[in-house]
Amino acid sequence: ALAPRCGWVLPGLEQRLAVPAVLSAATARPYAAAAKTAKKDGKRTRQGKDKEQPRPRRRPLMSKPVDDVYLTWLYKRPSYELEQAVTMLKKFQELDFTHPKQFVYINVFLDMALQKKKKVDPFSSGVTLPHRFTDEVNKVLVFTENEQEAELAQEHGAAIVGGVELIKWILEDEIQADFYVAVPAIIPKLIPLRNKLKRKYPSTRRNSLGSDIPKMLQFFRECHEYSVEDENIIKTRIARLDMPTEHIIANLKTIIHDICTFKPSNYDPIVRRLVIRSSTSEGLLLNLDGILPRVEKAEEEEEKNAVDEGREKPAQESVST
């Protein structure tokens, strides 16, 4: 170490002490490149072994347990008839001493797929239930600039009535309503609200755009609204548990039949799975037979055949003549 200071260097020591100006990673650490190569080869080997080894087969679920105590994950989830499930919910309430007027809910799992990777867009809708289960009245706003129509709307229970002056307040969230209806004369002036109101924007498809203000108000003040969540699930309440069983069933079928209208009947049913529960109970999987609307395919085929025969007969007559 003292040799450079003394002015003399041992033979060959200068070459040993000389350090290259630039060193490559492979030169500085010759074992690093070899280690990386070996690691990659080992990883490829492990991946090849994983592909070669067959995945363990999952044991098929059994249908029905024979004992009172069993592992639920070994058995298929039982499904119940609608009337049976409602009776069970009422029994759960009695055994658990919970509130008898609690709400009844349904979770509807949807099949939104159509052909060629298309699917049904998430939707919302309102339906009039045959048996009301709440005294709540929806807040409806009516767009009109006609004084007579405005007075008529107020007489039939409109919460807010006005014209273009309401646009600013709605955009600033100063005014909000459950539903928005309008007459055709004012709809061109409401375009600034299209992005704000989105699905609640007045339209003929939702029956919220028309000239019959009393009819629209009667429907939207009392209708039951539901919407699709997480792209394919509808969660909504349908009744109270203390209502008669037939009333609960009627409300459920009304909502399900309305949901089924959002997918053409020539595809698989949009309702894939249906669960019913109360506020304090577990969910019960329902058997869909008898709940979904029937599609009379046989009758449709007969009508099609009759039409085809009707077309063939004139052609045969023309050939014979």
Tab-separated table of C-alpha atoms in Angstrom:
chain	number	residue	atom	x	y	z
A	1	ALA	CA	0.000	0.000	0.000
A	2	LEU	CA	3.006	2.309	0.712
A	3	ALA	CA	4.809	1.450	-2.490
A	4	PRO	CA	3.310	4.291	-4.675
A	5	ARG	CA	4.279	6.863	-2.062
A	6	CYS	CA	7.847	5.629	-1.899
A	7	GLY	CA	8.234	5.938	-5.606
A	8	TRP	CA	8.895	2.313	-6.363
A	9	VAL	CA	6.648	-0.487	-7.451
A	10	LEU	CA	7.235	-4.182	-7.304
A	11	PRO	CA	7.366	-5.942	-10.653
A	12	GLY	CA	3.846	-6.899	-11.825
A	13	LEU	CA	2.149	-5.055	-8.943
A	14	GLU	CA	1.167	-2.107	-11.137
A	15	GLN	CA	-0.818	-4.360	-13.427
A	16	ARG	CA	-2.581	-5.989	-10.478
A	17	LEU	CA	-3.546	-2.638	-8.963
A	18	ALA	CA	-4.817	-1.235	-12.258
A	19	VAL	CA	-8.690	-1.174	-12.408
A	20	PRO	CA	-10.523	-1.117	-15.763
A	21	ALA	CA	-12.366	2.122	-16.440
A	22	VAL	CA	-15.666	0.387	-17.322
A	23	LEU	CA	-16.802	-3.022	-16.151
A	24	SER	CA	-19.791	-4.866	-17.474
A	25	ALA	CA	-22.164	-6.551	-15.089
A	26	ALA	CA	-21.249	-9.947	-16.495
A	27	THR	CA	-17.489	-9.197	-16.036
A	28	ALA	CA	-17.860	-7.788	-12.524
A	29	ARG	CA	-20.199	-10.565	-11.354
A	30	PRO	CA	-19.796	-13.496	-13.732
A	31	TYR	CA	-22.012	-15.657	-11.538
A	32	ALA	CA	-25.018	-13.245	-11.771
A	33	ALA	CA	-25.844	-13.948	-15.420
A	34	ALA	CA	-25.514	-17.678	-14.859
A	35	ALA	CA	-27.803	-17.451	-11.800
A	36	LYS	CA	-30.470	-15.561	-13.746
A	37	THR	CA	-30.335	-18.081	-16.562
A	38	ALA	CA	-30.642	-20.983	-14.146
A	39	LYS	CA	-33.564	-19.244	-12.388
A	40	LYS	CA	-35.425	-18.761	-15.669
A	41	ASP	CA	-34.803	-22.373	-16.660
A	42	GLY	CA	-36.058	-23.539	-13.258
A	43	LYS	CA	-39.184	-21.399	-13.559
A	44	ARG	CA	-39.924	-22.793	-17.016
A	45	THR	CA	-39.431	-26.306	-15.703
A	46	ARG	CA	-41.849	-25.705	-12.818
A	47	GLN	CA	-44.442	-24.228	-15.188
A	48	GLY	CA	-44.085	-27.246	-17.437
A	49	LYS	CA	-44.594	-29.587	-14.497
A	50	ASP	CA	-47.655	-27.634	-13.372
A	51	LYS	CA	-49.189	-27.969	-16.824
A	52	GLU	CA	-48.441	-31.667	-16.932
A	53	GLN	CA	-49.980	-32.365	-13.528
A	54	PRO	CA	-53.795	-32.601	-13.767
A	55	ARG	CA	-55.760	-30.420	-11.392
A	56	PRO	CA	-57.504	-32.277	-8.602
A	57	ARG	CA	-61.144	-32.904	-9.366
A	58	ARG	CA	-63.660	-31.293	-7.060
A	59	ARG	CA	-66.059	-33.679	-5.456
A	60	PRO	CA	-69.567	-33.270	-6.906
A	61	LEU	CA	-72.064	-31.778	-4.485
A	62	MET	CA	-74.658	-34.068	-2.997
A	63	SER	CA	-78.318	-33.229	-3.407
A	64	LYS	CA	-79.954	-33.695	-0.012
A	65	PRO	CA	-78.541	-34.407	3.475
A	66	VAL	CA	-79.864	-37.369	5.451
A	67	ASP	CA	-78.845	-36.118	8.900
A	68	ASP	CA	-79.867	-33.065	10.918
A	69	VAL	CA	-76.229	-31.928	11.270
A	70	TYR	CA	-74.149	-31.728	8.080
A	71	LEU	CA	-71.514	-29.666	6.259
A	72	THR	CA	-73.405	-27.244	4.043
A	73	TRP	CA	-70.554	-26.861	1.546
A	74	LEU	CA	-70.861	-30.538	0.616
A	75	TYR	CA	-74.471	-30.190	-0.569
A	76	LYS	CA	-76.302	-28.216	-3.198
A	77	ARG	CA	-78.223	-25.213	-1.982
A	78	PRO	CA	-81.867	-26.277	-1.595
A	79	SER	CA	-84.541	-24.461	-3.578
A	80	TYR	CA	-88.115	-23.938	-2.413
A	81	GLU	CA	-91.482	-23.292	-3.976
A	82	LEU	CA	-92.590	-19.682	-3.617
A	83	GLU	CA	-95.491	-20.327	-1.252
A	84	GLN	CA	-93.349	-22.676	0.854
A	85	ALA	CA	-90.579	-20.072	1.139
A	86	VAL	CA	-92.969	-17.310	2.262
A	87	THR	CA	-94.406	-19.646	4.907
A	88	MET	CA	-90.891	-20.388	6.137
A	89	LEU	CA	-90.089	-16.672	6.439
A	90	LYS	CA	-93.185	-16.151	8.553
A	91	LYS	CA	-92.157	-19.117	10.725
A	92	PHE	CA	-88.644	-17.726	11.169
A	93	GLN	CA	-90.141	-14.462	12.441
A	94	GLU	CA	-92.220	-16.273	15.049
A	95	LEU	CA	-89.307	-18.406	16.254
A	96	ASP	CA	-86.872	-15.470	16.420
A	97	PHE	CA	-89.389	-13.053	18.012
A	98	THR	CA	-88.512	-10.350	15.476
A	99	HIS	CA	-90.738	-7.524	14.261
A	100	PRO	CA	-93.768	-8.924	12.384
A	101	LYS	CA	-94.030	-5.943	9.986
A	102	GLN	CA	-90.495	-6.149	8.650
A	103	PHE	CA	-89.882	-5.816	4.914
A	104	VAL	CA	-89.575	-8.746	2.507
A	105	TYR	CA	-86.777	-8.467	-0.060
A	106	ILE	CA	-85.750	-10.269	-3.237
A	107	ASN	CA	-82.323	-10.537	-4.863
A	108	VAL	CA	-82.658	-11.178	-8.589
A	109	PHE	CA	-79.554	-12.424	-10.441
A	110	LEU	CA	-79.808	-11.670	-14.148
A	111	ASP	CA	-78.492	-13.171	-17.374
A	112	MET	CA	-77.825	-10.056	-19.467
A	113	ALA	CA	-76.106	-11.841	-22.369
A	114	LEU	CA	-77.329	-11.504	-25.945
A	115	GLN	CA	-75.854	-12.781	-29.194
A	116	LYS	CA	-72.421	-11.771	-30.555
A	117	LYS	CA	-71.016	-10.568	-27.234
A	118	LYS	CA	-73.837	-8.060	-26.813
A	119	LYS	CA	-75.762	-7.712	-23.597
A	120	VAL	CA	-78.711	-5.924	-22.077
A	121	ASP	CA	-77.737	-2.541	-20.671
A	122	PRO	CA	-78.366	-1.977	-16.943
A	123	PHE	CA	-81.855	-0.578	-16.534
A	124	SER	CA	-84.285	0.836	-14.000
A	125	SER	CA	-88.049	0.700	-14.037
A	126	GLY	CA	-91.164	1.463	-12.072
A	127	VAL	CA	-94.170	-0.780	-11.633
A	128	THR	CA	-97.511	-0.459	-9.882
A	129	LEU	CA	-97.828	-3.260	-7.345
A	130	PRO	CA	-101.236	-4.904	-6.840
A	131	HIS	CA	-100.872	-4.604	-3.051
A	132	ARG	CA	-99.199	-1.513	-1.598
A	133	PHE	CA	-97.097	-2.151	1.497
A	134	THR	CA	-96.088	1.397	2.434
A	135	ASP	CA	-97.766	4.765	2.800
A	136	GLU	CA	-94.794	6.559	1.256
A	137	VAL	CA	-95.606	8.712	-1.779
A	138	ASN	CA	-92.963	9.512	-4.376
A	139	LYS	CA	-91.984	13.134	-4.991
A	140	VAL	CA	-92.839	13.996	-8.623
A	141	LEU	CA	-91.738	17.132	-10.502
A	142	VAL	CA	-93.776	18.284	-13.521
A	143	PHE	CA	-92.289	20.388	-16.312
A	144	THR	CA	-94.844	22.629	-18.025
A	145	GLU	CA	-95.191	26.283	-18.987
A	146	ASN	CA	-98.953	26.180	-19.406
A	147	GLU	CA	-100.830	27.730	-16.476
A	148	GLN	CA	-103.823	25.413	-16.783
A	149	GLU	CA	-101.578	22.337	-16.913
A	150	ALA	CA	-99.641	23.640	-13.906
A	151	GLU	CA	-102.839	24.041	-11.868
A	152	LEU	CA	-103.970	20.559	-12.928
A	153	ALA	CA	-100.636	19.087	-11.821
A	154	GLN	CA	-100.872	20.748	-8.421
A	155	GLU	CA	-104.411	19.462	-7.948
A	156	HIS	CA	-103.248	15.868	-8.584
A	157	GLY	CA	-100.394	15.926	-6.122
A	158	ALA	CA	-97.315	17.170	-7.970
A	159	ALA	CA	-94.582	18.145	-5.511
A	160	ILE	CA	-93.002	20.747	-7.818
A	161	VAL	CA	-94.363	22.384	-10.990
A	162	GLY	CA	-92.474	24.767	-13.238
A	163	GLY	CA	-90.762	25.501	-16.533
A	164	VAL	CA	-87.260	26.311	-17.710
A	165	GLU	CA	-86.606	28.335	-14.541
A	166	LEU	CA	-86.181	25.009	-12.685
A	167	ILE	CA	-83.223	23.915	-14.827
A	168	LYS	CA	-80.693	26.035	-12.930
A	169	TRP	CA	-81.891	24.817	-9.539
A	170	ILE	CA	-81.814	21.164	-10.621
A	171	LEU	CA	-78.283	21.476	-12.037
A	172	GLU	CA	-77.136	22.989	-8.730
A	173	ASP	CA	-78.916	20.257	-6.707
A	174	GLU	CA	-81.164	22.820	-5.063
A	175	ILE	CA	-84.220	20.872	-6.252
A	176	GLN	CA	-84.480	17.088	-6.325
A	177	ALA	CA	-87.349	14.693	-6.972
A	178	ASP	CA	-87.939	10.952	-7.222
A	179	PHE	CA	-89.415	11.257	-10.716
A	180	TYR	CA	-89.543	13.918	-13.435
A	181	VAL	CA	-92.398	14.145	-15.945
A	182	ALA	CA	-92.963	16.634	-18.736
A	183	VAL	CA	-95.382	17.640	-21.465
A	184	PRO	CA	-94.164	17.426	-25.099
A	185	ALA	CA	-94.180	21.201	-25.651
A	186	ILE	CA	-91.365	21.866	-23.175
A	187	ILE	CA	-89.113	18.879	-23.835
A	188	PRO	CA	-86.817	20.675	-26.394
A	189	LYS	CA	-85.917	23.204	-23.684
A	190	LEU	CA	-84.902	20.508	-21.171
A	191	ILE	CA	-81.911	19.182	-23.136
A	192	PRO	CA	-79.388	20.706	-20.621
A	193	LEU	CA	-80.808	18.295	-18.023
A	194	ARG	CA	-80.245	15.127	-20.069
A	195	ASN	CA	-76.837	14.305	-18.561
A	196	LYS	CA	-77.913	15.378	-15.085
A	197	LEU	CA	-81.112	13.338	-14.855
A	198	LYS	CA	-79.856	10.401	-16.976
A	199	ARG	CA	-82.415	7.582	-16.592
A	200	LYS	CA	-84.910	9.907	-14.934
A	201	TYR	CA	-84.991	12.250	-17.905
A	202	PRO	CA	-88.597	12.413	-19.229
A	203	SER	CA	-89.188	10.014	-22.126
A	204	THR	CA	-92.069	8.212	-23.765
A	205	ARG	CA	-90.354	4.862	-23.196
A	206	ARG	CA	-90.577	5.386	-19.443
A	207	ASN	CA	-94.097	6.853	-19.747
A	208	SER	CA	-92.842	10.082	-18.180
A	209	LEU	CA	-93.450	12.225	-21.267
A	210	GLY	CA	-97.030	12.876	-22.338
A	211	SER	CA	-100.079	15.100	-22.224
A	212	ASP	CA	-102.107	13.167	-19.635
A	213	ILE	CA	-100.687	14.774	-16.502
A	214	PRO	CA	-103.149	13.191	-14.005
A	215	LYS	CA	-102.384	9.684	-15.309
A	216	MET	CA	-98.626	10.203	-15.136
A	217	LEU	CA	-98.852	11.638	-11.629
A	218	GLN	CA	-101.007	8.777	-10.382
A	219	PHE	CA	-98.524	6.213	-11.676
A	220	PHE	CA	-95.273	7.833	-10.527
A	221	ARG	CA	-96.549	8.905	-7.098
A	222	GLU	CA	-97.454	5.297	-6.229
A	223	CYS	CA	-95.122	3.188	-8.397
A	224	HIS	CA	-92.405	0.942	-7.006
A	225	GLU	CA	-88.972	1.615	-8.519
A	226	TYR	CA	-86.102	-0.844	-8.885
A	227	SER	CA	-82.796	-0.786	-10.768
A	228	VAL	CA	-79.913	-3.035	-11.770
A	229	GLU	CA	-76.868	-2.928	-9.491
A	230	ASP	CA	-73.361	-4.268	-10.182
A	231	GLU	CA	-74.356	-4.911	-13.824
A	232	ASN	CA	-76.555	-7.964	-13.164
A	233	ILE	CA	-78.271	-7.845	-9.742
A	234	ILE	CA	-81.555	-6.312	-8.615
A	235	LYS	CA	-82.145	-5.897	-4.884
A	236	THR	CA	-85.533	-4.536	-3.892
A	237	ARG	CA	-88.238	-4.874	-1.266
A	238	ILE	CA	-91.587	-6.249	-2.345
A	239	ALA	CA	-93.881	-6.438	0.702
A	240	ARG	CA	-94.184	-6.654	4.485
A	241	LEU	CA	-93.998	-9.979	6.248
A	242	ASP	CA	-97.356	-9.564	8.000
A	243	MET	CA	-99.197	-9.289	4.667
A	244	PRO	CA	-101.186	-12.327	3.436
A	245	THR	CA	-99.064	-14.867	1.588
A	246	GLU	CA	-101.024	-14.440	-1.639
A	247	HIS	CA	-100.378	-10.674	-1.583
A	248	ILE	CA	-96.622	-11.188	-1.192
A	249	ILE	CA	-96.637	-13.686	-4.051
A	250	ALA	CA	-98.643	-11.343	-6.289
A	251	ASN	CA	-96.222	-8.452	-5.699
A	252	LEU	CA	-93.201	-10.659	-6.397
A	253	LYS	CA	-94.614	-12.005	-9.657
A	254	THR	CA	-95.535	-8.490	-10.811
A	255	ILE	CA	-91.947	-7.304	-10.405
A	256	ILE	CA	-90.457	-10.443	-11.995
A	257	HIS	CA	-92.775	-10.198	-15.014
A	258	ASP	CA	-91.771	-6.560	-15.490
A	259	ILE	CA	-88.063	-7.481	-15.304
A	260	CYS	CA	-88.543	-10.158	-17.967
A	261	THR	CA	-89.758	-7.552	-20.481
A	262	PHE	CA	-86.234	-6.119	-20.787
A	263	LYS	CA	-84.931	-9.153	-22.700
A	264	PRO	CA	-86.473	-10.635	-25.871
A	265	SER	CA	-88.397	-13.850	-25.282
A	266	ASN	CA	-86.426	-15.743	-27.940
A	267	TYR	CA	-83.346	-15.666	-25.654
A	268	ASP	CA	-82.810	-17.488	-22.384
A	269	PRO	CA	-84.807	-15.986	-19.493
A	270	ILE	CA	-83.193	-12.892	-18.040
A	271	VAL	CA	-83.849	-14.116	-14.478
A	272	ARG	CA	-81.163	-16.677	-13.688
A	273	ARG	CA	-81.551	-17.010	-9.910
A	274	LEU	CA	-84.007	-15.625	-7.359
A	275	VAL	CA	-83.576	-15.343	-3.587
A	276	ILE	CA	-86.201	-14.158	-1.100
A	277	ARG	CA	-85.580	-13.041	2.473
A	278	SER	CA	-86.888	-10.821	5.220
A	279	SER	CA	-85.003	-8.116	7.111
A	280	THR	CA	-83.790	-10.583	9.779
A	281	SER	CA	-83.807	-13.977	8.043
A	282	GLU	CA	-81.503	-15.926	5.796
A	283	GLY	CA	-82.050	-15.955	2.047
A	284	LEU	CA	-84.068	-18.780	0.515
A	285	LEU	CA	-83.390	-19.843	-3.057
A	286	LEU	CA	-86.614	-20.087	-5.062
A	287	ASN	CA	-87.636	-22.574	-7.708
A	288	LEU	CA	-88.330	-20.483	-10.822
A	289	ASP	CA	-91.003	-22.833	-12.179
A	290	GLY	CA	-94.331	-21.036	-11.997
A	291	ILE	CA	-92.729	-17.643	-11.341
A	292	LEU	CA	-91.340	-16.681	-14.741
A	293	PRO	CA	-93.876	-15.768	-17.440
A	294	ARG	CA	-94.622	-18.649	-19.769
A	295	VAL	CA	-93.547	-18.393	-23.376
A	296	GLU	CA	-95.926	-20.425	-25.502
A	297	LYS	CA	-93.423	-21.632	-28.077
A	298	ALA	CA	-95.756	-24.359	-29.337
A	299	GLU	CA	-98.478	-21.834	-30.148
A	300	GLU	CA	-95.972	-19.572	-31.881
A	301	GLU	CA	-94.759	-22.467	-34.040
A	302	GLU	CA	-98.340	-23.380	-34.959
A	303	GLU	CA	-99.067	-19.799	-35.995
A	304	LYS	CA	-95.864	-19.720	-38.036
A	305	ASN	CA	-96.763	-22.983	-39.752
A	306	ALA	CA	-100.247	-21.669	-40.503
A	307	VAL	CA	-98.770	-18.543	-42.089
A	308	ASP	CA	-96.362	-20.643	-44.147
A	309	GLU	CA	-99.212	-22.878	-45.360
A	310	GLY	CA	-101.234	-19.799	-46.293
A	311	ARG	CA	-98.335	-18.559	-48.395
A	312	GLU	CA	-97.844	-21.901	-50.121
A	313	LYS	CA	-101.517	-22.368	-51.138
A	314	PRO	CA	-101.738	-19.295	-53.460
A	315	ALA	CA	-98.472	-20.339	-55.067
A	316	GLN	CA	-99.819	-23.856	-55.739
A	317	GLU	CA	-103.066	-22.463	-57.179
A	318	SER	CA	-101.175	-20.184	-59.523
A	319	VAL	CA	-99.076	-23.085	-60.770
A	320	SER	CA	-102.179	-25.269	-61.388
A	321	THR	CA	-103.905	-22.518	-63.353
